[in-house]
Tab-separated table of C-alpha atoms in Angstrom:
chain	number	residue	atom	x	y	z
K	1	MET	CA	155.169	162.882	189.237
K	2	ALA	CA	156.190	158.978	190.796
K	3	PRO	CA	154.038	156.647	188.200
K	4	ARG	CA	150.469	155.062	189.039
K	5	VAL	CA	149.553	152.354	187.370
K	6	PHE	CA	145.945	150.396	187.763
K	7	LEU	CA	145.749	146.308	188.224
K	8	LEU	CA	142.095	144.987	187.193
K	9	SER	CA	140.760	141.894	188.641
K	10	PRO	CA	140.209	139.050	185.735
K	11	ALA	CA	136.409	139.129	184.436
K	12	ASN	CA	134.794	135.590	184.865
K	13	CYS	CA	135.541	133.228	181.673
K	14	ASN	CA	133.295	130.433	182.976
K	15	GLY	CA	130.061	132.809	183.195
K	16	THR	CA	126.695	133.179	180.982
K	17	ARG	CA	128.456	136.012	179.309
K	18	ALA	CA	131.816	134.399	178.486
K	19	ARG	CA	129.882	131.630	177.163
K	20	LEU	CA	127.751	133.654	174.749
K	21	VAL	CA	130.666	135.548	173.456
K	22	LEU	CA	132.448	132.487	172.855
K	23	ARG	CA	129.563	130.433	170.971
K	24	PRO	CA	130.578	129.411	167.849
K	25	GLY	CA	127.036	130.471	166.316
K	26	ALA	CA	126.907	133.935	168.038
K	27	ARG	CA	126.196	136.578	165.300
K	28	PHE	CA	126.825	139.693	167.490
K	29	ASP	CA	129.702	142.358	166.424
K	30	LEU	CA	131.822	141.841	169.239
K	31	ALA	CA	131.946	137.411	168.905
K	32	VAL	CA	132.253	137.946	164.802
K	33	ARG	CA	135.484	140.311	165.437
K	34	LEU	CA	137.084	137.653	168.283
K	35	ARG	CA	136.624	135.156	165.878
K	36	ASP	CA	137.954	137.562	162.520
K	37	GLY	CA	141.231	138.110	164.454
K	38	GLY	CA	140.868	139.233	168.099
K	39	ALA	CA	138.817	142.266	169.963
K	40	PRO	CA	140.585	144.657	173.028
K	41	LEU	CA	141.177	142.651	176.565
K	42	GLY	CA	139.333	145.132	178.234
K	43	GLU	CA	136.591	145.186	175.943
K	44	VAL	CA	136.077	141.906	175.929
K	45	PHE	CA	136.059	141.671	179.891
K	46	SER	CA	133.760	144.419	179.969
K	47	PHE	CA	131.474	142.535	178.003
K	48	MET	CA	131.902	138.901	180.368
K	49	SER	CA	131.844	140.908	183.209
K	50	GLY	CA	129.095	144.301	182.729
K	51	LEU	CA	129.023	147.485	184.856
K	52	TYR	CA	131.799	146.205	187.548
K	53	PHE	CA	134.849	146.112	185.027
K	54	ARG	CA	133.153	149.239	183.100
K	55	GLY	CA	133.554	151.024	185.763
K	56	LYS	CA	137.377	149.737	186.528
K	57	LEU	CA	138.365	150.056	183.078
K	58	ALA	CA	136.940	154.266	182.621
K	59	TYR	CA	138.534	154.786	186.291
K	60	ALA	CA	142.493	153.168	185.577
K	61	ARG	CA	142.140	155.073	181.981
K	62	ALA	CA	140.746	158.917	183.508
K	63	PHE	CA	143.607	158.308	186.492
K	64	ALA	CA	146.442	156.605	185.237
K	65	ARG	CA	150.043	158.128	185.856
K	66	THR	CA	152.808	156.898	183.673
K	67	PRO	CA	155.353	158.186	180.927
K	68	SER	CA	154.067	158.367	177.584
K	69	GLY	CA	154.171	154.744	175.429
K	70	ARG	CA	154.102	152.997	178.441
K	71	THR	CA	150.203	151.651	179.794
K	72	GLY	CA	149.052	152.380	182.564
K	73	VAL	CA	146.087	150.028	182.988
K	74	LEU	CA	147.191	146.278	183.254
K	75	VAL	CA	144.235	143.200	183.358
K	76	ILE	CA	145.079	140.342	185.359
K	77	THR	CA	144.656	137.807	183.438
K	78	PRO	CA	143.970	133.126	184.250
K	79	GLY	CA	147.106	131.873	182.531
K	80	GLY	CA	148.793	135.514	180.771
K	81	GLY	CA	149.374	137.665	183.860
K	82	LEU	CA	149.567	140.966	184.050
K	83	ARG	CA	148.644	142.136	179.947
K	84	PRO	CA	147.561	145.747	178.976
K	85	ALA	CA	143.616	146.362	178.602
K	86	ASP	CA	144.100	147.287	174.980
K	87	ASP	CA	145.879	144.169	173.617
K	88	THR	CA	144.090	141.869	171.551
K	89	VAL	CA	142.805	138.541	172.712
K	90	ASP	CA	141.160	136.071	170.213
K	91	LEU	CA	138.569	133.220	171.012
K	92	ALA	CA	142.132	130.749	171.438
K	93	THR	CA	143.397	133.060	174.178
K	94	LEU	CA	139.331	133.006	176.178
K	95	ALA	CA	139.618	129.367	175.988
K	96	GLU	CA	142.717	128.995	177.336
K	97	TYR	CA	142.233	131.354	179.911
K	98	ALA	CA	138.562	129.516	181.049
K	99	GLN	CA	140.622	126.800	181.504
K	100	ILE	CA	142.547	128.290	184.408
K	101	ALA	CA	141.531	128.577	187.625
K	102	ILE	CA	142.148	132.225	189.292
K	103	ASP	CA	143.546	130.533	192.192
K	104	HIS	CA	147.000	131.456	194.138
K	105	ARG	CA	147.837	127.741	194.085
K	106	GLU	CA	147.280	127.306	190.899
K	107	PRO	CA	151.562	127.154	189.352
K	108	ARG	CA	149.430	128.297	185.648
K	109	TYR	CA	147.564	131.533	187.108
K	110	ARG	CA	150.424	131.901	189.713
K	111	THR	CA	154.068	132.104	188.179
K	112	PRO	CA	153.245	134.159	185.057
K	113	LEU	CA	151.103	136.884	187.188
K	114	ALA	CA	154.582	136.755	189.974
K	115	ALA	CA	156.711	137.292	186.622
K	116	ASP	CA	154.718	140.334	185.941
K	117	ALA	CA	154.286	141.703	189.012
K	118	HIS	CA	157.943	141.652	190.035
K	119	GLU	CA	158.937	143.452	186.291
K	120	LEU	CA	156.205	145.977	187.494
K	121	ALA	CA	158.505	146.227	190.608
K	122	ALA	CA	161.697	146.594	189.397
K	123	TRP	CA	160.009	149.835	186.681
K	124	LEU	CA	157.548	151.122	189.234
K	125	GLY	CA	161.379	151.252	191.556
K	126	THR	CA	160.823	152.887	195.182
K	127	ARG	CA	158.174	155.900	194.260
K	128	GLY	CA	155.645	154.422	192.073
K	129	GLU	CA	152.612	152.907	193.080
K	130	ALA	CA	150.156	150.245	191.836
K	131	VAL	CA	146.365	150.304	192.758
K	132	LEU	CA	144.450	147.011	192.519
K	133	LEU	CA	140.782	147.404	191.549
K	134	GLY	CA	139.495	144.103	192.443
K	135	SER	CA	138.431	142.210	195.859
K	136	ILE	CA	140.849	142.749	198.375
K	137	ALA	CA	139.209	140.397	200.739
K	138	THR	CA	140.432	137.229	198.717
K	139	ASP	CA	143.751	136.211	198.617
K	140	LYS	CA	143.288	135.479	194.458
K	141	TYR	CA	145.266	138.132	193.409
K	142	VAL	CA	146.825	139.965	196.852
K	143	ASP	CA	148.854	136.983	197.778
K	144	VAL	CA	150.840	137.299	194.541
K	145	LEU	CA	150.737	140.534	194.015
K	146	THR	CA	151.991	142.076	197.445
K	147	GLU	CA	154.897	139.219	197.653
K	148	ALA	CA	156.047	141.506	194.943
K	149	LEU	CA	155.134	144.826	195.321
K	150	GLY	CA	154.813	145.368	199.120
K	151	ARG	CA	153.423	148.565	200.286
K	152	ARG	CA	153.477	149.893	196.582
K	153	LEU	CA	150.475	147.376	196.047
K	154	ARG	CA	147.371	149.815	197.525
K	155	PHE	CA	143.767	149.586	196.919
K	156	PRO	CA	140.620	152.685	197.242
K	157	LYS	CA	139.768	152.598	200.530
K	158	THR	CA	136.432	152.121	200.525
K	159	PHE	CA	136.039	149.524	198.580
K	160	VAL	CA	136.420	147.812	202.091
K	161	GLY	CA	132.979	145.754	202.201
K	162	ARG	CA	131.358	146.950	199.035
K	163	GLY	CA	130.574	144.987	196.508
K	164	ASP	CA	130.865	144.109	192.623
K	165	MET	CA	128.245	146.030	191.662
K	166	SER	CA	128.876	148.940	194.306
K	167	ARG	CA	132.680	149.428	193.321
K	168	GLY	CA	131.745	149.189	189.472
K	169	GLY	CA	128.802	152.070	190.413
K	170	LEU	CA	131.463	154.189	192.624
K	171	LEU	CA	134.748	154.422	190.105
K	172	LEU	CA	131.661	155.504	187.056
K	173	ARG	CA	130.643	158.506	189.958
K	174	CYS	CA	134.266	159.359	190.302
K	175	VAL	CA	135.149	159.190	186.514
K	176	ARG	CA	132.208	161.660	185.898
K	177	ALA	CA	132.908	164.152	188.695
K	178	ARG	CA	136.682	164.002	188.135
K	179	GLU	CA	137.320	162.845	191.696
K	180	GLU	CA	140.316	160.518	192.566
K	181	LEU	CA	139.397	157.789	195.715
K	182	THR	CA	141.916	157.844	198.304
K	183	TYR	CA	144.476	154.721	198.150
K	184	VAL	CA	146.264	152.771	200.962
K	185	PRO	CA	148.814	149.920	201.268
K	186	VAL	CA	146.929	146.850	201.300
K	187	ALA	CA	149.798	145.909	203.101
K	188	GLY	CA	148.344	145.417	207.141
K	189	ALA	CA	145.366	147.020	205.671
K	190	VAL	CA	141.868	146.079	207.151
K	191	ARG	CA	140.173	143.651	203.853
K	192	HIS	CA	137.017	142.797	205.513
K	193	GLY	CA	134.336	145.244	207.038
K	194	PRO	CA	130.627	146.725	207.309
K	195	ARG	CA	128.726	147.614	204.674
K	196	PRO	CA	128.571	151.234	203.643
K	197	ALA	CA	125.342	152.754	202.653
K	198	LYS	CA	124.306	152.364	199.019
K	199	LEU	CA	124.803	155.029	196.670
K	200	ALA	CA	122.804	157.768	195.780
K	201	PRO	CA	120.881	156.796	192.512
K	202	LEU	CA	123.033	158.978	189.352
K	203	ARG	CA	121.420	161.851	187.968
K	204	ARG	CA	120.741	161.408	184.272
K	205	THR	CA	122.126	163.549	181.495
K	206	ILE	CA	120.461	165.623	179.281
């Protein structure tokens, strides 16, 4: 079976929740662990971004398809290229991320991301694919990743027109139902569209 990896767009390292976890006097568990040696990147970005990143992370872990010993969940970072979601990051790393704009014209962001994307493309070969879980309406990630991966870079078709919260909710519903979305190549795709109907509320389970 051909490998499938997921590329998760980053959290905002300058947002309100980022400043909260980076605050020197913060006493909650995640902030303490970051000061004492670090915490998993996926957990940190889930805290910073909330529902959207939690949905992306859960979905990617549920449906990634790679050989044993190879991660199928990679996170786009500001200045660190593509990093496994389970990699440990600390306060110093996050402070560095906060100084770099997520902009395809910013060399400090683009250069490591392009290098890692080309390395990933070589590993995927002609049959593998990388699924972008992030906005395809912007060139922040698409420009760099498409250059390396071409038509092997795909995205969930139902993302078109959805906002961040809607995407996060959709992904969590898919994980719960064990239903994978349909992916299409980013190259040549319609990247803007009307907003779809709101998702039906999730039923609570006892």
